[in-house]
PDB file of C-alpha atoms in Angstrom:
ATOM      1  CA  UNK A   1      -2.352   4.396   1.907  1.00 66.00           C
ATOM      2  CA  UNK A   2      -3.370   3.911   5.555  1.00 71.00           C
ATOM      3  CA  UNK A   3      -5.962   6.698   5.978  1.00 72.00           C
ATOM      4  CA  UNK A   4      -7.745   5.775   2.959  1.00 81.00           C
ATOM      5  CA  UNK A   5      -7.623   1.886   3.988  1.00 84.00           C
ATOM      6  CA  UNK A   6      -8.822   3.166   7.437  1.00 88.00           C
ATOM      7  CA  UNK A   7     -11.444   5.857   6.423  1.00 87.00           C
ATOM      8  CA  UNK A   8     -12.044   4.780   3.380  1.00 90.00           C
ATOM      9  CA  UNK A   9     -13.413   1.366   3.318  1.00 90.00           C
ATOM     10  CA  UNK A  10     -16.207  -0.737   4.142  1.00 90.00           C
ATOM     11  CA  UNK A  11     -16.112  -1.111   8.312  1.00 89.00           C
ATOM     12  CA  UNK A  12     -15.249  -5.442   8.027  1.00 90.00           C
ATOM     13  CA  UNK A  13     -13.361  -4.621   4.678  1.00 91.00           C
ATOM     14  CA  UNK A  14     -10.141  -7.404   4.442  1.00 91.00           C
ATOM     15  CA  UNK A  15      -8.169  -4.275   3.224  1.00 89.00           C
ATOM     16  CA  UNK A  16      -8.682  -2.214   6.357  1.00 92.00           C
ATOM     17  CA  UNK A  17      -8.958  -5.624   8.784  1.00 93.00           C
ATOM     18  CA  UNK A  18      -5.499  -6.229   7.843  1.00 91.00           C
ATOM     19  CA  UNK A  19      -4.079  -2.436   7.859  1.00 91.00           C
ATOM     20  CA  UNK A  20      -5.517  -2.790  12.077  1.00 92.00           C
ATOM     21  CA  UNK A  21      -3.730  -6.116  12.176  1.00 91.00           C
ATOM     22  CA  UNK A  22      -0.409  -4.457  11.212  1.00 90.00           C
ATOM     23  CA  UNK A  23      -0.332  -1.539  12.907  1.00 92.00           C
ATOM     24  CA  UNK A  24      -1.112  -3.914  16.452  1.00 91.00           C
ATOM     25  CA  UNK A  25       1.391  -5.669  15.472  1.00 91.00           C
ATOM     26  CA  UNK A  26       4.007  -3.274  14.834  1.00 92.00           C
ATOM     27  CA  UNK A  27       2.883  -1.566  17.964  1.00 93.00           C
ATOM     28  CA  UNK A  28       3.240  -4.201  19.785  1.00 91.00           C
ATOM     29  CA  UNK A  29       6.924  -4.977  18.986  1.00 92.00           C
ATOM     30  CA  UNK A  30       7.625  -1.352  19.258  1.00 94.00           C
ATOM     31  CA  UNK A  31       6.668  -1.624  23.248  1.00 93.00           C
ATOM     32  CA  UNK A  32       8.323  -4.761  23.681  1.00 93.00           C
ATOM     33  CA  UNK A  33      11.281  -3.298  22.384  1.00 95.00           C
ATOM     34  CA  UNK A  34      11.666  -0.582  24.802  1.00 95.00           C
ATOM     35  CA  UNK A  35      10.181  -1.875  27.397  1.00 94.00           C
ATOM     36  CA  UNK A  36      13.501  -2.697  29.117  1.00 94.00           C
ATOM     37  CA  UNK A  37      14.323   1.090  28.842  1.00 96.00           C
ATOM     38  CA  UNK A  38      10.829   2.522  29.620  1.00 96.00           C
ATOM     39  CA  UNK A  39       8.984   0.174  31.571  1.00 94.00           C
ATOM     40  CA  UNK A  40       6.456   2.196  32.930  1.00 95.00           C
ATOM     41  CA  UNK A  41       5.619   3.823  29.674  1.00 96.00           C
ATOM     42  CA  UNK A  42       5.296   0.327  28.039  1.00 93.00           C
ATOM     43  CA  UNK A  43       2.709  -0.579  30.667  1.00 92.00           C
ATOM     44  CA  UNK A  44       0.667   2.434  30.746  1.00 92.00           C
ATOM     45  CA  UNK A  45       0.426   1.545  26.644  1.00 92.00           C
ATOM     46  CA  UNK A  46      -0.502  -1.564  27.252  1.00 88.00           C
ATOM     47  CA  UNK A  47      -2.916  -0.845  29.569  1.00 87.00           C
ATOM     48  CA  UNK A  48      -4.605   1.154  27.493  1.00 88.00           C
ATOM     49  CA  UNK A  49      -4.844  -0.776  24.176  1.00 87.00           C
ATOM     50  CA  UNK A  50      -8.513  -1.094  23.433  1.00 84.00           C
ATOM     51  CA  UNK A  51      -8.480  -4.610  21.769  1.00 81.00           C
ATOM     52  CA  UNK A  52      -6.417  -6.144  24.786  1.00 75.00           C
ATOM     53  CA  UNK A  53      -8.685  -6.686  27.566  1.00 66.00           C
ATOM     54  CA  UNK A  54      -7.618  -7.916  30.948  1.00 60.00           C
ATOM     55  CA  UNK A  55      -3.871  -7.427  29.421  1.00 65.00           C
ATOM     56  CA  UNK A  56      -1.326  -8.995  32.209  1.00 76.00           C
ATOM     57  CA  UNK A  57       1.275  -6.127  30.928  1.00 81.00           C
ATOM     58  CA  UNK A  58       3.709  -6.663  28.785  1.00 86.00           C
ATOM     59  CA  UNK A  59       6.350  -8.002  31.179  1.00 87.00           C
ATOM     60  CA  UNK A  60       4.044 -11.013  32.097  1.00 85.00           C
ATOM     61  CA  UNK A  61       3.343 -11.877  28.395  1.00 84.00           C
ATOM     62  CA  UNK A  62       7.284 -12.528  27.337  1.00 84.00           C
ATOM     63  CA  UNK A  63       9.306 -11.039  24.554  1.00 87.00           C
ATOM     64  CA  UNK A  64       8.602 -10.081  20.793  1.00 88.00           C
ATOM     65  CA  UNK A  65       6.527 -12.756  19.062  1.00 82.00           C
ATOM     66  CA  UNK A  66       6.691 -12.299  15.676  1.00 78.00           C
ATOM     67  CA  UNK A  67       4.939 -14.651  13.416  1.00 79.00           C
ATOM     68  CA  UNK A  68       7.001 -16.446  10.871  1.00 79.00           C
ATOM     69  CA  UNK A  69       3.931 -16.268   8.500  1.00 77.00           C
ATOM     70  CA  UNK A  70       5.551 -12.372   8.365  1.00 77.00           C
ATOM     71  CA  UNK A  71       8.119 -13.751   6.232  1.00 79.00           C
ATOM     72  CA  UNK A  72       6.236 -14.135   2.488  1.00 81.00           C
ATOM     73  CA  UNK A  73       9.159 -14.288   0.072  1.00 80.00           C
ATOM     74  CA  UNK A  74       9.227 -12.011  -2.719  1.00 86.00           C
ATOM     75  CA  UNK A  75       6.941  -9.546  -0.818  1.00 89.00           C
ATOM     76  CA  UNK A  76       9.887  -7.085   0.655  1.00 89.00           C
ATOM     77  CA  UNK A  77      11.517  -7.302  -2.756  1.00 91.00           C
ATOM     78  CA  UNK A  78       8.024  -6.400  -4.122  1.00 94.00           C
ATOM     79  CA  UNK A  79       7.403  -3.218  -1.691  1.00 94.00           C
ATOM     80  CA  UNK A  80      10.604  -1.610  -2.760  1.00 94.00           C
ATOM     81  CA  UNK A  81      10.063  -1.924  -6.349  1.00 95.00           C
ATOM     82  CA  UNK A  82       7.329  -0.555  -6.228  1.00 97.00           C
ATOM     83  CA  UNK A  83       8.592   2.468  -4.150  1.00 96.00           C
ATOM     84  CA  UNK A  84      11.311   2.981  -6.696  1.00 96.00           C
ATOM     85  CA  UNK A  85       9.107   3.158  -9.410  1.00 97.00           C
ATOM     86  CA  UNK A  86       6.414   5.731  -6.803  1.00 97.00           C
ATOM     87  CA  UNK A  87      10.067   7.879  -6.992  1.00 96.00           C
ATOM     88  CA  UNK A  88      10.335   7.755 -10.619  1.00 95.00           C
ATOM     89  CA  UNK A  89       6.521   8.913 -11.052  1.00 96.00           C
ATOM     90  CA  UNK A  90       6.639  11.546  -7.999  1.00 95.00           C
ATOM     91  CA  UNK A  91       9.747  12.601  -9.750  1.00 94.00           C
ATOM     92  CA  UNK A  92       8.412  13.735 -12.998  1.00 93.00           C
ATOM     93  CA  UNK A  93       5.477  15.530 -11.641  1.00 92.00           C
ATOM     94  CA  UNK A  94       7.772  18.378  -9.704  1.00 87.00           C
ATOM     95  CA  UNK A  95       6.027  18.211  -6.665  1.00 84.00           C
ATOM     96  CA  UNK A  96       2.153  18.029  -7.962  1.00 93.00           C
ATOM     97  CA  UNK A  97      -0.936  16.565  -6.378  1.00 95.00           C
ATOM     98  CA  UNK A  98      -0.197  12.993  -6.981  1.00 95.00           C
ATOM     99  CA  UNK A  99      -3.528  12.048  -7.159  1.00 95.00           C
ATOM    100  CA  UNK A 100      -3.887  14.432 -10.068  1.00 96.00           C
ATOM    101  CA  UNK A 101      -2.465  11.700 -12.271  1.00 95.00           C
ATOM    102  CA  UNK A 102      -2.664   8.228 -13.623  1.00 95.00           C
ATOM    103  CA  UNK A 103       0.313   6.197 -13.659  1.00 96.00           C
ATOM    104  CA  UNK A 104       1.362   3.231 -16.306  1.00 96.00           C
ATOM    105  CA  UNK A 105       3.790   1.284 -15.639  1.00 97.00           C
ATOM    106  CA  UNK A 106       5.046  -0.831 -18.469  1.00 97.00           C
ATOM    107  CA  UNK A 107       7.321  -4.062 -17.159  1.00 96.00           C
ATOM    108  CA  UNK A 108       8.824  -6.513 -19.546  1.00 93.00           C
ATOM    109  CA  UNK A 109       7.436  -9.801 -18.885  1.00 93.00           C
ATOM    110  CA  UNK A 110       9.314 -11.507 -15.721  1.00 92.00           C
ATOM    111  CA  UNK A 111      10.238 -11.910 -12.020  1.00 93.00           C
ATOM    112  CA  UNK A 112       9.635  -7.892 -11.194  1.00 94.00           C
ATOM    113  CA  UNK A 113       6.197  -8.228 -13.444  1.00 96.00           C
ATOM    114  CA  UNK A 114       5.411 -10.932 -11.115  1.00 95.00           C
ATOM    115  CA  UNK A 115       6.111  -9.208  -8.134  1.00 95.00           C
ATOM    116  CA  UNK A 116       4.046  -6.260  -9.105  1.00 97.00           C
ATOM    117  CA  UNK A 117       1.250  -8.487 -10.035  1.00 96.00           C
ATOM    118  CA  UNK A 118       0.976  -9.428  -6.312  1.00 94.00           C
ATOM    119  CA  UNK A 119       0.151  -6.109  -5.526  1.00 95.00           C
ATOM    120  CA  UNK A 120      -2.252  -5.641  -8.427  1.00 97.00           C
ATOM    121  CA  UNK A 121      -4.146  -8.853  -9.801  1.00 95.00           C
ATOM    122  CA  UNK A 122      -6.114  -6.586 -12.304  1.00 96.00           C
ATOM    123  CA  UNK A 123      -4.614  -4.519 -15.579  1.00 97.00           C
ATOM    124  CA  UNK A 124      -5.935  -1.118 -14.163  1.00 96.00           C
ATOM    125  CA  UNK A 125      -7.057  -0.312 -10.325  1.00 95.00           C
ATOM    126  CA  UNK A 126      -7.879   2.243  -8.477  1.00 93.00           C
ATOM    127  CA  UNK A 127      -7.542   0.541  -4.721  1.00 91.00           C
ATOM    128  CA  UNK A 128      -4.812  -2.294  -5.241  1.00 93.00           C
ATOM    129  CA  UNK A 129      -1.828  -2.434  -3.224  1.00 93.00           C
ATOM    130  CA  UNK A 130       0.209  -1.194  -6.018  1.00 96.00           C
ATOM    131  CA  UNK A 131      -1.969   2.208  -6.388  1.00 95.00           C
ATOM    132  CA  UNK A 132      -1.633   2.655  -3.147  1.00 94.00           C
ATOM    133  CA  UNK A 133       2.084   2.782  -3.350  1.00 95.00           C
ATOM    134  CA  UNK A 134       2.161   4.840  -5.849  1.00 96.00           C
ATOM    135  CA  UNK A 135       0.173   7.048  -4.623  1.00 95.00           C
ATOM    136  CA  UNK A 136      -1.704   8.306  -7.395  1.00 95.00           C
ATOM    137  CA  UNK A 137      -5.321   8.014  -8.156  1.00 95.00           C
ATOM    138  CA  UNK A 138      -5.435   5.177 -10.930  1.00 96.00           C
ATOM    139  CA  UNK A 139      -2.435   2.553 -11.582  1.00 97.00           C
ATOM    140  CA  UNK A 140      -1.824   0.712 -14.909  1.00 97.00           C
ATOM    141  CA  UNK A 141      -0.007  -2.697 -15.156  1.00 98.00           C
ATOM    142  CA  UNK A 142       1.167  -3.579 -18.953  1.00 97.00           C
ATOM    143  CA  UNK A 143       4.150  -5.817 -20.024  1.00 95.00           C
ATOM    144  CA  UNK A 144       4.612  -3.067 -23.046  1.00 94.00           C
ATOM    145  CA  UNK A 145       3.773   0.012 -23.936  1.00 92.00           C
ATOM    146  CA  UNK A 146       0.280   0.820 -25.099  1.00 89.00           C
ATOM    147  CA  UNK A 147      -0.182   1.762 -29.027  1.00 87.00           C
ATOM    148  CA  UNK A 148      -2.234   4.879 -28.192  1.00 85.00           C
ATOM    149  CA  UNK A 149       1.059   6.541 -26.207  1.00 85.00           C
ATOM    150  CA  UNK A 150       1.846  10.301 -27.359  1.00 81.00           C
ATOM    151  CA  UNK A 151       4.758  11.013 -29.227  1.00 78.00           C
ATOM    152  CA  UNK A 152       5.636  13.538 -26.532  1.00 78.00           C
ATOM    153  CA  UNK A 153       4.634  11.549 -23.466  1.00 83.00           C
ATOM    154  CA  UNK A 154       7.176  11.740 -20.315  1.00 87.00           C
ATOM    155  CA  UNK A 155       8.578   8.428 -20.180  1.00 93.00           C
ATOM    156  CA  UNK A 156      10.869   7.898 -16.895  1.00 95.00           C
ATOM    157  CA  UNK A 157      13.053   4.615 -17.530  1.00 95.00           C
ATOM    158  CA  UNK A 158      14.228   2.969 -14.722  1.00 95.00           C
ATOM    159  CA  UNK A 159      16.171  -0.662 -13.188  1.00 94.00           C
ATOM    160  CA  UNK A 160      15.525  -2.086  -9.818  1.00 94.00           C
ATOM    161  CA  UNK A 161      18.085  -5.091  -8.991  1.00 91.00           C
ATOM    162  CA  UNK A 162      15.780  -8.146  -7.244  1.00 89.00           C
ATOM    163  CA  UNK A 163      17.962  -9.872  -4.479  1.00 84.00           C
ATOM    164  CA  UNK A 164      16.017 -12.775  -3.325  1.00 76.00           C
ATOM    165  CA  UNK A 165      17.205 -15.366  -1.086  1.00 70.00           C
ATOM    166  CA  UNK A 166      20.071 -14.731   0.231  1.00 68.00           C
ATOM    167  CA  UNK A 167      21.139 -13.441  -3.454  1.00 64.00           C
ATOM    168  CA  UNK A 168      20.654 -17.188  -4.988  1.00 73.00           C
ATOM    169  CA  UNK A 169      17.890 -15.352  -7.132  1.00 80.00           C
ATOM    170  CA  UNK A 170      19.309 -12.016  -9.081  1.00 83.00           C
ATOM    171  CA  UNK A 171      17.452 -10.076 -11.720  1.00 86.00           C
ATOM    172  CA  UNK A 172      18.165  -6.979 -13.202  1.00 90.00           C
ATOM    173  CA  UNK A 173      14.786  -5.416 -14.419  1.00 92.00           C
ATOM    174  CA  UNK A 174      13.777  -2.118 -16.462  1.00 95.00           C
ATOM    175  CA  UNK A 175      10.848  -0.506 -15.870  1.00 97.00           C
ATOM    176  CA  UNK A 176       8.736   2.420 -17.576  1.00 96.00           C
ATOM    177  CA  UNK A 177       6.640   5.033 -16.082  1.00 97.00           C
ATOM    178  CA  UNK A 178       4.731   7.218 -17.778  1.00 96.00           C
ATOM    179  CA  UNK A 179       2.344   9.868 -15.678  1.00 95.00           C
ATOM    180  CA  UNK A 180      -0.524  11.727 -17.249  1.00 92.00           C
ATOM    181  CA  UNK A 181      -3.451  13.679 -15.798  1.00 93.00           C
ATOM    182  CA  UNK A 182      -6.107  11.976 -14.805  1.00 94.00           C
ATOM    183  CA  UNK A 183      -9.639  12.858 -16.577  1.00 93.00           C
ATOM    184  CA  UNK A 184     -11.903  11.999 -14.116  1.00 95.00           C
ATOM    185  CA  UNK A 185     -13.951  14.136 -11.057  1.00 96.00           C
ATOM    186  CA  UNK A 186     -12.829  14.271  -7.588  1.00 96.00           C
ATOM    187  CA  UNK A 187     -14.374  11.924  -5.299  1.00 95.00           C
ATOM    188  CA  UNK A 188     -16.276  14.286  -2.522  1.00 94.00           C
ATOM    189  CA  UNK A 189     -15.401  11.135   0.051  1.00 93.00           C
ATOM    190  CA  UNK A 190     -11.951   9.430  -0.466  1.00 91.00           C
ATOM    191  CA  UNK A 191     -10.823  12.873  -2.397  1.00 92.00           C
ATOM    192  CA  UNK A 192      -9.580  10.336  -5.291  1.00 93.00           C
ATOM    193  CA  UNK A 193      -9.878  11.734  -8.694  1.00 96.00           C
ATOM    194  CA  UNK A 194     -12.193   8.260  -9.667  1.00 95.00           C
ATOM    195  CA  UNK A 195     -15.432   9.537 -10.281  1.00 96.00           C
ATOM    196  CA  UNK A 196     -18.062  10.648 -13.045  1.00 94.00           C
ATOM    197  CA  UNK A 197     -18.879  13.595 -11.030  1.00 94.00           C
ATOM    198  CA  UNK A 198     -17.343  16.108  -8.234  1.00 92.00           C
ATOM    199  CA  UNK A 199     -20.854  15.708  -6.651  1.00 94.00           C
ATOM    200  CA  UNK A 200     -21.098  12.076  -6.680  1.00 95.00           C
ATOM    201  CA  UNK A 201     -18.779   9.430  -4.861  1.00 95.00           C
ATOM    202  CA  UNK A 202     -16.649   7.400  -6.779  1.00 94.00           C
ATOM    203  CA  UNK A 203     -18.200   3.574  -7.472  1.00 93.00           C
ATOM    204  CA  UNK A 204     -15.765   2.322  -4.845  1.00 92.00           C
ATOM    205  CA  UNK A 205     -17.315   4.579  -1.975  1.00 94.00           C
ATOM    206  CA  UNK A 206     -21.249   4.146  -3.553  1.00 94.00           C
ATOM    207  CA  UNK A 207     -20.430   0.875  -2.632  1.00 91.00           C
ATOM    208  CA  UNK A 208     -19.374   1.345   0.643  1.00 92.00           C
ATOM    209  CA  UNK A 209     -22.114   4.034   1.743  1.00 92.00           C
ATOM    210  CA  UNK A 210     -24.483   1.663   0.332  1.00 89.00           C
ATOM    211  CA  UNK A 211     -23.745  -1.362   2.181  1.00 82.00           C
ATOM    212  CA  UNK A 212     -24.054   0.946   5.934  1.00 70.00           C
ATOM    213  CA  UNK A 213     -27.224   2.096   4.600  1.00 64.00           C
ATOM    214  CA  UNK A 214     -28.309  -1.437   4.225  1.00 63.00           C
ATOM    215  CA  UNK A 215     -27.427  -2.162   7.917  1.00 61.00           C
TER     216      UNK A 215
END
């Protein structure tokens, strides 16, 4: 999520370097946008932005500029699989403390197992993109269901349809989610339920506390 990205991590962190770079950027095609409409509200904004000094205002500095290097394919396709599997999870819990829980997801392999795997690299995370979606404390990436699952577990099975440029690339995919509490302590910092003890940080925080103290 965006506080914990913000709050959360390390000061020069790439996670919460690029969470600032988006939300610039989305500001700044916001003003541009309605600049035409509110033109003196657009340059007080930009006036004020504290990472724009000596701004000419945004009617000297043209229209919206949006990078092309925006456009990663596969990665919109990714996002809202991954939200429609965060629905399936949220759900089944009625309404609970999402970070309560641990979430496996269980993807045949293919195209939507690839696509998740850009948002999480490793089996089991606790700060990948994918966890943060999901919005849980802990996020589980298998291509089948592991041995150990309870008879009685809550399985929620689901299909997300991948469109992919310009529909010359169509998959159909199922998907399982299957949400169980989480057994570890709340973190005292991020408020995560990742940690060994309710009185100790989680390892990803130690980490971070540890590298200010070494400044």
């Amino acid at each position: 999520s965006v506080p914990c990205r913000l709050y959360c991590e390390e000061e020069k962190d790439p996670k919460r370097r690029s969470c600032q770079t988006v939300l610039a950027e989305a500001l700044d095609i916001v003003v541009r946008s309605f600049a035409p409409i509110l033109p003196h509200l657009a340059e007080e904004v930009f006036q004020h932005l504290p990472y724009k000094k000596d701004s000419e205002g945004v009617f000297r500095t043209g229209w919206i500029k949006a990078s092309s290097a925006w456009k990663k394919p596969g990665i919109e396709e990714a996002i809202e699989g991954a939200c429609a599997m965060r629905d399936s999870f949220l759900g089944s819990i009625s309404g609970k403390n999402a970070l309560e829980y641990e979430v496996i997801i269980v993807i045949e392999p293919g195209l939507l197992f690839e696509l998740m795997e850009a948002l999480q690299a490793e089996e089991t995370s606790s700060v990948s993109q994918l966890n943060e979606i999901m919005m849980a404390s802990q996020t589980t990436l298998l291509s089948e269901l592991p041995k150990e699952t309870p008879a009685d577990a809550n399985i929620i099975k689901g299909n997300f349809l991948i469109n992919m440029e310009g529909g010359f690339i169509r998959e159909d995919s199922s998907y399982k989610v299957i949400a169980q509490p989480i057994a570890k302590a709340k973190c005292p910092r991020c408020r995560r339920y990742t940690a060994d003890s309710s009185s100790t940080p989680c390892p990803r925080c130690l980490k971070v506390i540890a590298g200010k103290a070494s400044r």
